[in-house]
Amino acid sequence: MIRRAAIALVAIGLVAGSSNVLLAQGKQAAPKTTQIKISGTVEQVVALGILVKQADGKMVAMQFPPSAKVTMAGNGSPDILKPGMFVQFTVNLDEKGKPSGEATKVQITEQSNINVPGITSEKGPDAKPGEPGPYFVRGTVKSYREGSLVVSAGSKSLTVPLGAGASIPVTVGDWSLASPGDTISGDAQALPANPQFTPCMAERIEIKAIQPITGKKKKR
């Protein structure tokens, strides 16, 4: 495992080095690249990127430039709920706007022009102000401890009990949450290969977690 991680670091470091040369010298100095399809499994996740084992057994060292479009999807364990994460869920609120039950599903997603913080009644236009019932909540995690989730949803802060068996689906653009064994597919630009691996730059990548995504710090 140590040797594999070292190879990944060297391989992806070479991809980063090639990118820096390109930026420093201009487009005329850019090495020739070839678009390739990525289809395989995550072999190792390191600080600079991912080492991928393709379905044909060949190794690909992938770096993720800012322009890369990444979807990381799967199910999370409760310890993944960290301050700053954007979440959405449905929970029953009483007449004072306080949770009167547990959240059984908390989705980790990303804030956008469509996904904005707030609390809206599931009853839609028929809802009356202050009426108790189910509400859809979007907001940023402030803290999570011992089954208690604190979320800032626009101008309001909610402390929501999280059920012991709650599901935590994850759909984000953070490739660093990947783990060995996860499936990975998509498109990338490959640099000249060597006998051990093909260095490449990710373009559009989808990663599907096989095991629950945890918040524990990975060993790089």
Coordinates of N, CA and C in Angstrom, one line a residue:
M1 N 0.8 -1.2 0.0 CA 0.0 0.0 0.0 C 0.9 1.3 0.0
I2 N 2.0 1.2 0.8 CA 2.9 2.4 0.8 C 3.5 2.6 -0.5
R3 N 3.9 1.6 -1.2 CA 4.6 1.7 -2.5 C 3.5 2.3 -3.5
R4 N 2.3 1.8 -3.4 CA 1.2 2.2 -4.3 C 1.0 3.7 -4.1
A5 N 0.9 4.1 -2.9 CA 0.7 5.5 -2.6 C 1.8 6.4 -3.1
A6 N 3.0 5.9 -3.0 CA 4.2 6.6 -3.5 C 4.1 6.8 -5.0
I7 N 3.7 5.7 -5.7 CA 3.6 5.8 -7.1 C 2.5 6.8 -7.5
A8 N 1.4 6.8 -6.7 CA 0.3 7.8 -7.0 C 0.8 9.2 -6.9
L9 N 1.6 9.5 -5.8 CA 2.1 10.8 -5.5 C 3.0 11.3 -6.6
V10 N 3.9 10.4 -7.0 CA 4.8 10.7 -8.1 C 4.1 10.9 -9.4
A11 N 3.2 10.0 -9.7 CA 2.5 10.1 -11.0 C 1.7 11.4 -11.1
I12 N 0.9 11.7 -10.1 CA 0.0 12.8 -10.1 C 0.8 14.1 -10.0
G13 N 2.0 14.0 -9.3 CA 2.9 15.1 -9.2 C 3.4 15.5 -10.6
L14 N 3.6 14.5 -11.4 CA 4.1 14.7 -12.8 C 3.0 15.4 -13.6
V15 N 1.8 15.1 -13.4 CA 0.7 15.7 -14.1 C 0.6 17.2 -13.7
A16 N 0.8 17.4 -12.4 CA 0.8 18.8 -11.9 C 1.9 19.6 -12.5
G17 N 3.1 19.0 -12.6 CA 4.3 19.6 -13.1 C 4.1 20.0 -14.6
S18 N 3.5 19.1 -15.3 CA 3.2 19.4 -16.8 C 2.3 20.6 -16.9
S19 N 1.3 20.6 -16.0 CA 0.3 21.7 -16.0 C 1.0 23.1 -15.7
N20 N 1.9 23.1 -14.8 CA 2.6 24.3 -14.4 C 3.5 24.8 -15.6
V21 N 4.1 23.8 -16.3 CA 5.0 24.2 -17.4 C 4.1 24.8 -18.5
L22 N 2.9 24.3 -18.7 CA 2.0 24.8 -19.7 C 1.6 26.2 -19.4
L23 N 1.3 26.5 -18.1 CA 0.9 27.8 -17.7 C 2.1 28.8 -17.8
A24 N 3.3 28.4 -17.5 CA 4.4 29.2 -17.5 C 4.9 29.6 -18.9
Q25 N 4.8 28.7 -19.8 CA 5.4 28.9 -21.1 C 4.3 29.2 -22.2
G26 N 3.1 29.1 -21.9 CA 2.0 29.4 -22.8 C 1.6 28.2 -23.6
K27 N 0.5 28.4 -24.3 CA -0.2 27.3 -25.0 C 0.7 26.6 -26.1
Q28 N 1.7 27.3 -26.7 CA 2.5 26.7 -27.7 C 3.4 25.7 -27.1
A29 N 3.7 25.7 -25.9 CA 4.5 24.7 -25.2 C 3.7 23.5 -24.7
A30 N 2.4 23.6 -24.9 CA 1.6 22.5 -24.3 C 1.9 21.1 -24.9
P31 N 2.1 20.1 -24.0 CA 2.3 18.8 -24.5 C 1.0 18.3 -25.2
K32 N 1.1 17.4 -26.2 CA 0.0 16.9 -26.9 C -0.8 16.0 -26.0
T33 N -2.1 16.2 -26.0 CA -3.0 15.4 -25.1 C -4.0 14.7 -26.0
T34 N -4.6 13.6 -25.5 CA -5.6 12.8 -26.2 C -6.7 12.6 -25.2
Q35 N -7.9 12.8 -25.7 CA -9.1 12.5 -24.8 C -9.3 11.0 -24.7
I36 N -9.5 10.6 -23.4 CA -9.7 9.2 -23.1 C -10.9 9.0 -22.2
K37 N -11.4 7.8 -22.3 CA -12.6 7.5 -21.4 C -12.0 6.8 -20.1
I38 N -12.6 7.2 -19.0 CA -12.2 6.7 -17.7 C -13.3 5.7 -17.3
S39 N -13.0 4.5 -17.0 CA -13.9 3.5 -16.6 C -13.2 2.4 -15.7
G40 N -13.4 2.5 -14.4 CA -12.6 1.6 -13.6 C -13.0 1.8 -12.1
T41 N -11.9 1.6 -11.3 CA -12.1 1.8 -9.8 C -11.0 2.7 -9.3
V42 N -11.3 3.3 -8.2 CA -10.3 4.1 -7.5 C -9.3 3.2 -6.8
E43 N -8.1 3.4 -7.1 CA -7.0 2.6 -6.5 C -6.4 3.3 -5.3
Q44 N -6.2 4.6 -5.4 CA -5.6 5.3 -4.3 C -6.0 6.8 -4.4
V45 N -6.3 7.4 -3.3 CA -6.6 8.9 -3.2 C -5.5 9.6 -2.5
V46 N -4.8 10.5 -3.1 CA -3.7 11.3 -2.5 C -4.0 12.8 -2.6
A47 N -3.1 13.6 -2.0 CA -3.4 15.0 -1.9 C -3.7 15.7 -3.3
L48 N -3.0 15.2 -4.3 CA -3.1 15.9 -5.6 C -4.1 15.3 -6.6
G49 N -4.6 14.1 -6.2 CA -5.5 13.5 -7.2 C -5.8 12.0 -6.9
I50 N -6.2 11.3 -7.9 CA -6.6 9.9 -7.7 C -5.8 9.0 -8.7
L51 N -5.4 7.8 -8.2 CA -4.9 6.8 -9.0 C -6.0 5.8 -9.4
V52 N -6.2 5.6 -10.7 CA -7.4 4.8 -11.2 C -6.9 3.6 -11.8
K53 N -7.5 2.4 -11.5 CA -7.3 1.2 -12.2 C -8.4 1.0 -13.2
Q54 N -8.1 1.1 -14.5 CA -9.1 1.0 -15.6 C -9.6 -0.4 -15.7
A55 N -10.7 -0.6 -16.3 CA -11.3 -1.9 -16.5 C -10.4 -2.9 -17.2
D56 N -9.5 -2.4 -18.1 CA -8.5 -3.2 -18.8 C -7.3 -3.5 -18.0
G57 N -7.2 -3.0 -16.7 CA -6.1 -3.2 -15.9 C -5.0 -2.2 -15.9
K58 N -5.1 -1.2 -16.8 CA -4.1 -0.2 -17.0 C -4.3 0.9 -15.9
M59 N -3.2 1.6 -15.5 CA -3.3 2.5 -14.4 C -3.3 4.0 -15.0
V60 N -4.2 4.8 -14.4 CA -4.3 6.2 -14.8 C -4.1 7.1 -13.6
A61 N -3.2 8.1 -13.7 CA -3.0 9.0 -12.6 C -3.7 10.3 -13.0
M62 N -4.7 10.7 -12.2 CA -5.6 11.8 -12.5 C -5.5 12.9 -11.6
Q63 N -5.3 14.1 -12.2 CA -5.4 15.4 -11.4 C -6.6 16.1 -11.8
F64 N -7.2 16.9 -10.9 CA -8.4 17.6 -11.1 C -8.2 19.1 -11.2
P65 N -8.2 19.7 -12.4 CA -8.0 21.1 -12.5 C -9.3 21.8 -12.1
P66 N -9.3 23.1 -11.8 CA -10.5 23.9 -11.4 C -11.7 23.7 -12.4
S67 N -11.3 23.5 -13.7 CA -12.4 23.4 -14.7 C -13.1 22.1 -14.7
A68 N -12.6 21.1 -14.0 CA -13.1 19.7 -14.0 C -14.5 19.7 -13.4
K69 N -15.4 19.0 -14.0 CA -16.8 18.8 -13.5 C -16.9 17.5 -12.8
V70 N -17.0 17.5 -11.5 CA -17.0 16.2 -10.7 C -18.3 16.0 -10.0
T71 N -18.8 14.8 -10.0 CA -19.9 14.4 -9.2 C -19.5 13.2 -8.3
M72 N -19.5 13.5 -7.0 CA -19.2 12.4 -6.1 C -20.5 12.0 -5.4
A73 N -20.9 10.8 -5.6 CA -22.3 10.4 -5.1 C -22.2 9.1 -4.2
G74 N -23.0 9.0 -3.2 CA -23.1 7.8 -2.4 C -23.9 8.1 -1.2
N75 N -23.7 7.3 -0.2 CA -24.3 7.4 1.1 C -23.3 7.7 2.2
G76 N -23.6 8.6 3.1 CA -22.6 9.0 4.1 C -23.0 8.4 5.5
S77 N -22.0 8.4 6.3 CA -22.2 8.1 7.8 C -22.3 9.4 8.5
P78 N -23.0 9.4 9.7 CA -23.2 10.7 10.4 C -22.0 11.5 10.6
D79 N -20.8 10.9 10.8 CA -19.6 11.7 11.1 C -19.1 12.5 9.9
I80 N -19.8 12.4 8.8 CA -19.4 13.2 7.6 C -20.0 14.6 7.7
L81 N -21.0 14.8 8.6 CA -21.7 16.1 8.8 C -20.8 17.1 9.5
K82 N -20.1 17.9 8.7 CA -19.1 18.9 9.3 C -19.6 20.3 9.0
P83 N -19.1 21.2 9.9 CA -19.5 22.6 9.7 C -19.2 23.1 8.3
G84 N -20.1 23.9 7.7 CA -19.9 24.4 6.4 C -20.5 23.6 5.3
M85 N -20.9 22.3 5.6 CA -21.6 21.5 4.5 C -23.0 22.1 4.3
F86 N -23.4 21.9 3.1 CA -24.8 22.4 2.7 C -25.7 21.2 2.7
V87 N -26.8 21.2 3.4 CA -27.7 20.1 3.5 C -29.1 20.5 3.3
Q88 N -30.0 19.5 3.0 CA -31.4 19.7 2.8 C -32.1 18.4 3.4
F89 N -33.3 18.7 4.0 CA -34.1 17.6 4.6 C -35.5 18.1 4.9
T90 N -36.3 17.2 5.3 CA -37.7 17.5 5.7 C -37.8 17.1 7.2
V91 N -38.5 18.0 7.9 CA -38.7 17.8 9.4 C -40.0 18.4 9.8
N92 N -40.7 17.9 10.8 CA -41.9 18.5 11.3 C -41.5 19.6 12.3
L93 N -42.2 20.7 12.1 CA -42.0 21.9 13.0 C -43.3 22.2 13.7
D94 N -43.2 22.6 15.0 CA -44.4 23.0 15.7 C -44.8 24.4 15.4
E95 N -45.7 25.0 16.2 CA -46.2 26.3 15.9 C -45.2 27.4 16.2
K96 N -44.2 27.0 17.0 CA -43.1 28.0 17.3 C -41.9 27.9 16.3
G97 N -42.1 27.0 15.3 CA -41.0 26.8 14.3 C -39.9 25.9 14.8
K98 N -40.1 25.1 15.9 CA -39.1 24.2 16.4 C -39.4 22.8 16.0
P99 N -38.3 22.0 15.7 CA -38.5 20.6 15.3 C -39.3 19.8 16.4
S100 N -40.4 19.1 15.9 CA -41.2 18.3 16.8 C -40.9 16.8 16.5
G101 N -40.0 16.5 15.7 CA -39.6 15.1 15.4 C -38.2 15.0 14.8
E102 N -37.8 13.8 14.5 CA -36.5 13.6 13.9 C -36.4 13.8 12.4
A103 N -35.3 14.1 11.9 CA -35.0 14.1 10.5 C -34.5 12.7 10.1
T104 N -35.2 12.0 9.2 CA -34.9 10.6 8.8 C -34.0 10.5 7.6
K105 N -33.8 11.7 6.9 CA -33.0 11.7 5.7 C -32.4 13.1 5.5
V106 N -31.1 13.2 5.5 CA -30.4 14.4 5.4 C -29.5 14.3 4.2
Q107 N -29.8 15.1 3.1 CA -28.9 15.0 1.9 C -27.9 16.1 1.9
I108 N -26.6 15.7 1.7 CA -25.5 16.6 1.6 C -25.4 17.0 0.1
T109 N -25.5 18.2 -0.2 CA -25.5 18.7 -1.6 C -24.7 20.0 -1.6
E110 N -24.9 20.8 -2.6 CA -24.1 22.1 -2.7 C -25.1 23.2 -3.0
Q111 N -24.8 24.4 -2.4 CA -25.6 25.6 -2.6 C -25.4 26.1 -4.0
S112 N -26.5 26.6 -4.6 CA -26.5 27.2 -5.9 C -27.6 28.2 -6.0
N113 N -27.7 28.7 -7.3 CA -28.8 29.7 -7.5 C -30.2 29.0 -7.3
I114 N -30.2 27.7 -7.5 CA -31.5 26.9 -7.3 C -31.6 26.4 -5.9
N115 N -30.5 25.9 -5.3 CA -30.5 25.4 -4.0 C -30.1 26.5 -3.0
V116 N -31.1 27.2 -2.5 CA -30.8 28.4 -1.6 C -31.2 28.1 -0.2
P117 N -30.6 28.6 0.8 CA -31.0 28.4 2.2 C -32.4 28.9 2.5
G118 N -33.1 28.2 3.3 CA -34.5 28.6 3.7 C -35.3 27.5 4.3
I119 N -36.5 27.8 4.7 CA -37.4 26.9 5.3 C -38.8 27.1 4.7
T120 N -39.3 26.1 4.0 CA -40.6 26.2 3.3 C -41.5 25.1 3.7
S121 N -42.8 25.4 3.8 CA -43.8 24.4 4.2 C -44.0 23.4 3.0
E122 N -44.1 22.1 3.4 CA -44.4 21.1 2.4 C -45.8 21.2 1.8
K123 N -46.7 22.0 2.5 CA -48.0 22.2 2.0 C -48.1 23.2 0.9
G124 N -47.0 23.9 0.5 CA -47.0 24.8 -0.6 C -47.8 26.0 -0.4
P125 N -48.5 26.5 -1.4 CA -49.3 27.7 -1.4 C -50.5 27.7 -0.3
D126 N -50.9 26.5 0.0 CA -52.0 26.3 1.0 C -51.6 26.5 2.4
A127 N -50.2 26.6 2.7 CA -49.7 26.7 4.0 C -50.1 28.0 4.7
K128 N -50.4 28.0 5.9 CA -50.7 29.2 6.7 C -49.4 29.6 7.5
P129 N -49.1 30.9 7.7 CA -47.9 31.3 8.5 C -48.0 30.7 9.9
G130 N -46.9 30.1 10.3 CA -46.8 29.5 11.6 C -47.5 28.2 11.8
E131 N -48.1 27.6 10.8 CA -48.8 26.4 10.9 C -47.8 25.2 11.1
P132 N -48.1 24.4 12.1 CA -47.2 23.2 12.3 C -47.4 22.2 11.2
G133 N -46.4 21.4 11.0 CA -46.4 20.4 9.9 C -45.0 20.1 9.3
P134 N -45.0 19.4 8.2 CA -43.7 19.1 7.6 C -43.1 20.3 6.8
Y135 N -41.8 20.6 7.0 CA -41.2 21.7 6.3 C -39.9 21.2 5.7
F136 N -39.6 21.8 4.5 CA -38.4 21.4 3.8 C -37.3 22.5 4.1
V137 N -36.2 22.0 4.6 CA -35.1 22.9 5.1 C -33.9 22.8 4.3
R138 N -33.3 23.9 3.9 CA -32.0 23.9 3.2 C -31.1 24.9 4.0
G139 N -29.9 24.4 4.3 CA -29.0 25.3 5.1 C -27.6 24.8 5.3
T140 N -26.8 25.5 6.0 CA -25.4 25.1 6.3 C -25.3 24.5 7.6
V141 N -24.5 23.4 7.7 CA -24.3 22.8 9.0 C -23.4 23.7 9.9
K142 N -23.9 23.9 11.1 CA -23.1 24.7 12.1 C -22.3 23.7 13.0
S143 N -23.0 22.6 13.3 CA -22.4 21.5 14.1 C -23.2 20.3 14.1
Y144 N -22.6 19.1 14.4 CA -23.3 17.9 14.6 C -22.6 17.1 15.8
R145 N -23.4 16.8 16.8 CA -22.8 16.1 17.9 C -23.9 15.2 18.5
E146 N -23.6 13.9 18.7 CA -24.4 13.0 19.4 C -25.9 13.0 18.9
G147 N -26.1 13.0 17.6 CA -27.4 12.9 17.1 C -28.2 14.2 17.0
S148 N -27.5 15.3 17.3 CA -28.1 16.7 17.3 C -27.4 17.5 16.2
L149 N -28.2 17.9 15.1 CA -27.7 18.6 14.0 C -28.2 20.1 14.1
V150 N -27.2 21.0 14.1 CA -27.5 22.4 14.1 C -27.3 23.0 12.7
V151 N -28.3 23.6 12.1 CA -28.3 24.1 10.8 C -28.7 25.5 10.7
S152 N -27.9 26.3 10.0 CA -28.3 27.7 9.7 C -29.0 27.8 8.4
A153 N -30.4 28.0 8.4 CA -31.2 28.0 7.2 C -31.7 29.5 6.9
G154 N -30.9 30.2 6.2 CA -31.2 31.6 6.0 C -31.1 32.4 7.3
S155 N -32.1 33.1 7.7 CA -32.1 33.9 8.9 C -32.4 33.1 10.2
K156 N -32.7 31.8 10.0 CA -33.0 31.0 11.2 C -32.0 29.9 11.5
S157 N -31.9 29.5 12.7 CA -31.0 28.4 13.1 C -31.9 27.3 13.7
L158 N -31.8 26.1 13.3 CA -32.5 25.0 13.8 C -31.6 23.9 14.4
T159 N -32.1 23.4 15.6 CA -31.4 22.2 16.2 C -32.3 21.0 16.0
V160 N -31.8 20.1 15.1 CA -32.7 19.0 14.6 C -32.2 17.7 15.1
P161 N -33.0 16.8 15.8 CA -32.6 15.5 16.1 C -32.5 14.6 14.9
L162 N -31.4 13.9 14.8 CA -31.2 13.0 13.7 C -31.4 11.6 14.1
G163 N -32.3 10.9 13.4 CA -32.6 9.5 13.8 C -31.4 8.6 13.7
A164 N -31.4 7.6 14.5 CA -30.3 6.6 14.5 C -30.1 5.9 13.2
G165 N -31.2 5.7 12.5 CA -31.1 5.0 11.2 C -31.3 5.9 10.0
A166 N -31.0 7.2 10.3 CA -31.2 8.2 9.2 C -30.3 7.9 8.0
S167 N -30.8 8.1 6.8 CA -30.0 8.0 5.6 C -29.4 9.4 5.3
I168 N -28.1 9.3 4.8 CA -27.4 10.6 4.5 C -26.9 10.5 3.0
P169 N -27.7 10.7 2.0 CA -27.2 10.6 0.7 C -26.3 11.8 0.4
V170 N -25.3 11.6 -0.4 CA -24.3 12.6 -0.7 C -24.2 12.8 -2.2
T171 N -24.3 14.1 -2.7 CA -24.1 14.5 -4.1 C -23.3 15.8 -4.1
V172 N -22.0 15.7 -4.2 CA -21.2 16.9 -4.2 C -20.1 16.8 -5.3
G173 N -19.3 17.9 -5.4 CA -18.2 17.9 -6.4 C -16.9 17.7 -5.8
D174 N -16.8 17.1 -4.6 CA -15.5 16.9 -3.9 C -14.9 15.5 -4.1
W175 N -14.0 15.4 -5.1 CA -13.4 14.1 -5.4 C -12.6 13.5 -4.2
S176 N -12.1 14.4 -3.3 CA -11.3 13.9 -2.2 C -12.0 13.0 -1.2
L177 N -13.4 13.0 -1.3 CA -14.2 12.1 -0.5 C -14.1 10.6 -1.0
A178 N -13.6 10.4 -2.2 CA -13.5 9.1 -2.7 C -12.6 8.2 -1.9
S179 N -12.8 6.8 -2.0 CA -12.0 5.8 -1.3 C -11.7 4.7 -2.3
P180 N -10.6 4.0 -2.0 CA -10.3 2.8 -2.8 C -11.5 1.9 -3.0
G181 N -11.7 1.4 -4.2 CA -12.8 0.5 -4.5 C -14.0 1.2 -5.1
D182 N -14.1 2.6 -5.0 CA -15.2 3.3 -5.6 C -15.1 3.2 -7.1
T183 N -16.3 3.2 -7.7 CA -16.3 3.2 -9.2 C -16.1 4.6 -9.7
I184 N -15.4 4.7 -10.8 CA -15.1 6.1 -11.4 C -15.2 6.0 -12.9
S185 N -15.9 7.0 -13.5 CA -16.0 7.0 -15.0 C -16.1 8.4 -15.5
G186 N -15.9 8.6 -16.8 CA -16.0 9.9 -17.4 C -15.0 10.2 -18.5
D187 N -14.6 11.4 -18.6 CA -13.7 11.8 -19.7 C -12.5 12.6 -19.1
A188 N -11.3 12.4 -19.7 CA -10.1 13.1 -19.3 C -9.2 13.3 -20.5
Q189 N -8.2 14.3 -20.3 CA -7.2 14.5 -21.3 C -5.9 13.9 -20.9
A190 N -5.4 12.9 -21.6 CA -4.3 12.1 -21.3 C -3.0 12.8 -21.8
L191 N -2.0 12.8 -21.0 CA -0.6 13.2 -21.4 C 0.1 11.9 -21.9
P192 N 1.3 12.0 -22.5 CA 2.0 10.8 -22.9 C 2.2 9.8 -21.8
A193 N 1.9 8.6 -22.1 CA 2.0 7.5 -21.0 C 3.4 7.0 -20.8
N194 N 3.6 6.3 -19.7 CA 4.8 5.6 -19.5 C 4.5 4.2 -19.1
P195 N 5.5 3.3 -18.9 CA 5.1 1.9 -18.7 C 4.2 1.6 -17.5
Q196 N 4.3 2.5 -16.5 CA 3.5 2.3 -15.3 C 2.1 2.9 -15.2
F197 N 1.9 4.0 -15.9 CA 0.7 4.7 -15.8 C 0.5 5.8 -16.9
T198 N -0.7 6.2 -17.1 CA -1.1 7.3 -18.0 C -1.5 8.5 -17.2
P199 N -0.7 9.6 -17.2 CA -1.1 10.8 -16.5 C -2.2 11.5 -17.3
C200 N -3.1 12.1 -16.6 CA -4.2 12.8 -17.3 C -4.8 13.9 -16.4
M201 N -5.6 14.7 -17.1 CA -6.3 15.8 -16.4 C -7.8 15.5 -16.6
A202 N -8.5 15.5 -15.4 CA -10.0 15.2 -15.4 C -10.7 16.3 -16.2
E203 N -11.8 15.9 -16.9 CA -12.7 16.9 -17.5 C -14.1 16.8 -16.9
R204 N -14.7 15.6 -17.1 CA -16.0 15.3 -16.5 C -16.0 14.0 -15.9
I205 N -16.1 13.9 -14.6 CA -15.9 12.6 -13.9 C -17.1 12.4 -12.9
E206 N -17.5 11.1 -12.9 CA -18.5 10.7 -11.9 C -17.9 9.6 -11.0
I207 N -18.0 9.8 -9.7 CA -17.5 8.8 -8.7 C -18.7 8.3 -7.9
K208 N -18.8 7.0 -7.8 CA -19.9 6.4 -7.0 C -19.2 5.6 -5.8
A209 N -19.6 6.0 -4.6 CA -19.0 5.4 -3.4 C -19.6 4.0 -3.3
I210 N -18.8 3.0 -3.0 CA -19.2 1.6 -2.7 C -19.6 1.5 -1.2
Q211 N -18.7 2.0 -0.3 CA -19.0 2.0 1.1 C -19.5 3.3 1.6
P212 N -20.0 3.4 2.8 CA -20.5 4.7 3.3 C -19.3 5.7 3.3
I213 N -19.6 6.9 2.9 CA -18.6 8.0 2.9 C -18.5 8.5 4.3
T214 N -17.3 8.5 4.9 CA -17.1 8.9 6.3 C -16.4 10.3 6.3
G215 N -16.4 10.9 7.5 CA -15.7 12.2 7.7 C -14.3 12.0 8.3
K216 N -13.9 10.7 8.5 CA -12.6 10.5 9.0 C -11.5 10.8 8.1
K217 N -10.4 11.4 8.6 CA -9.3 11.8 7.7 C -8.7 10.6 7.1
K218 N -8.5 10.7 5.8 CA -7.9 9.6 5.1 C -6.4 9.6 5.2
K219 N -5.8 8.5 5.1 CA -4.3 8.4 5.1 C -3.9 8.6 3.7
R220 N -3.1 9.6 3.4 CA -2.6 9.8 2.0 C -1.4 9.1 1.7

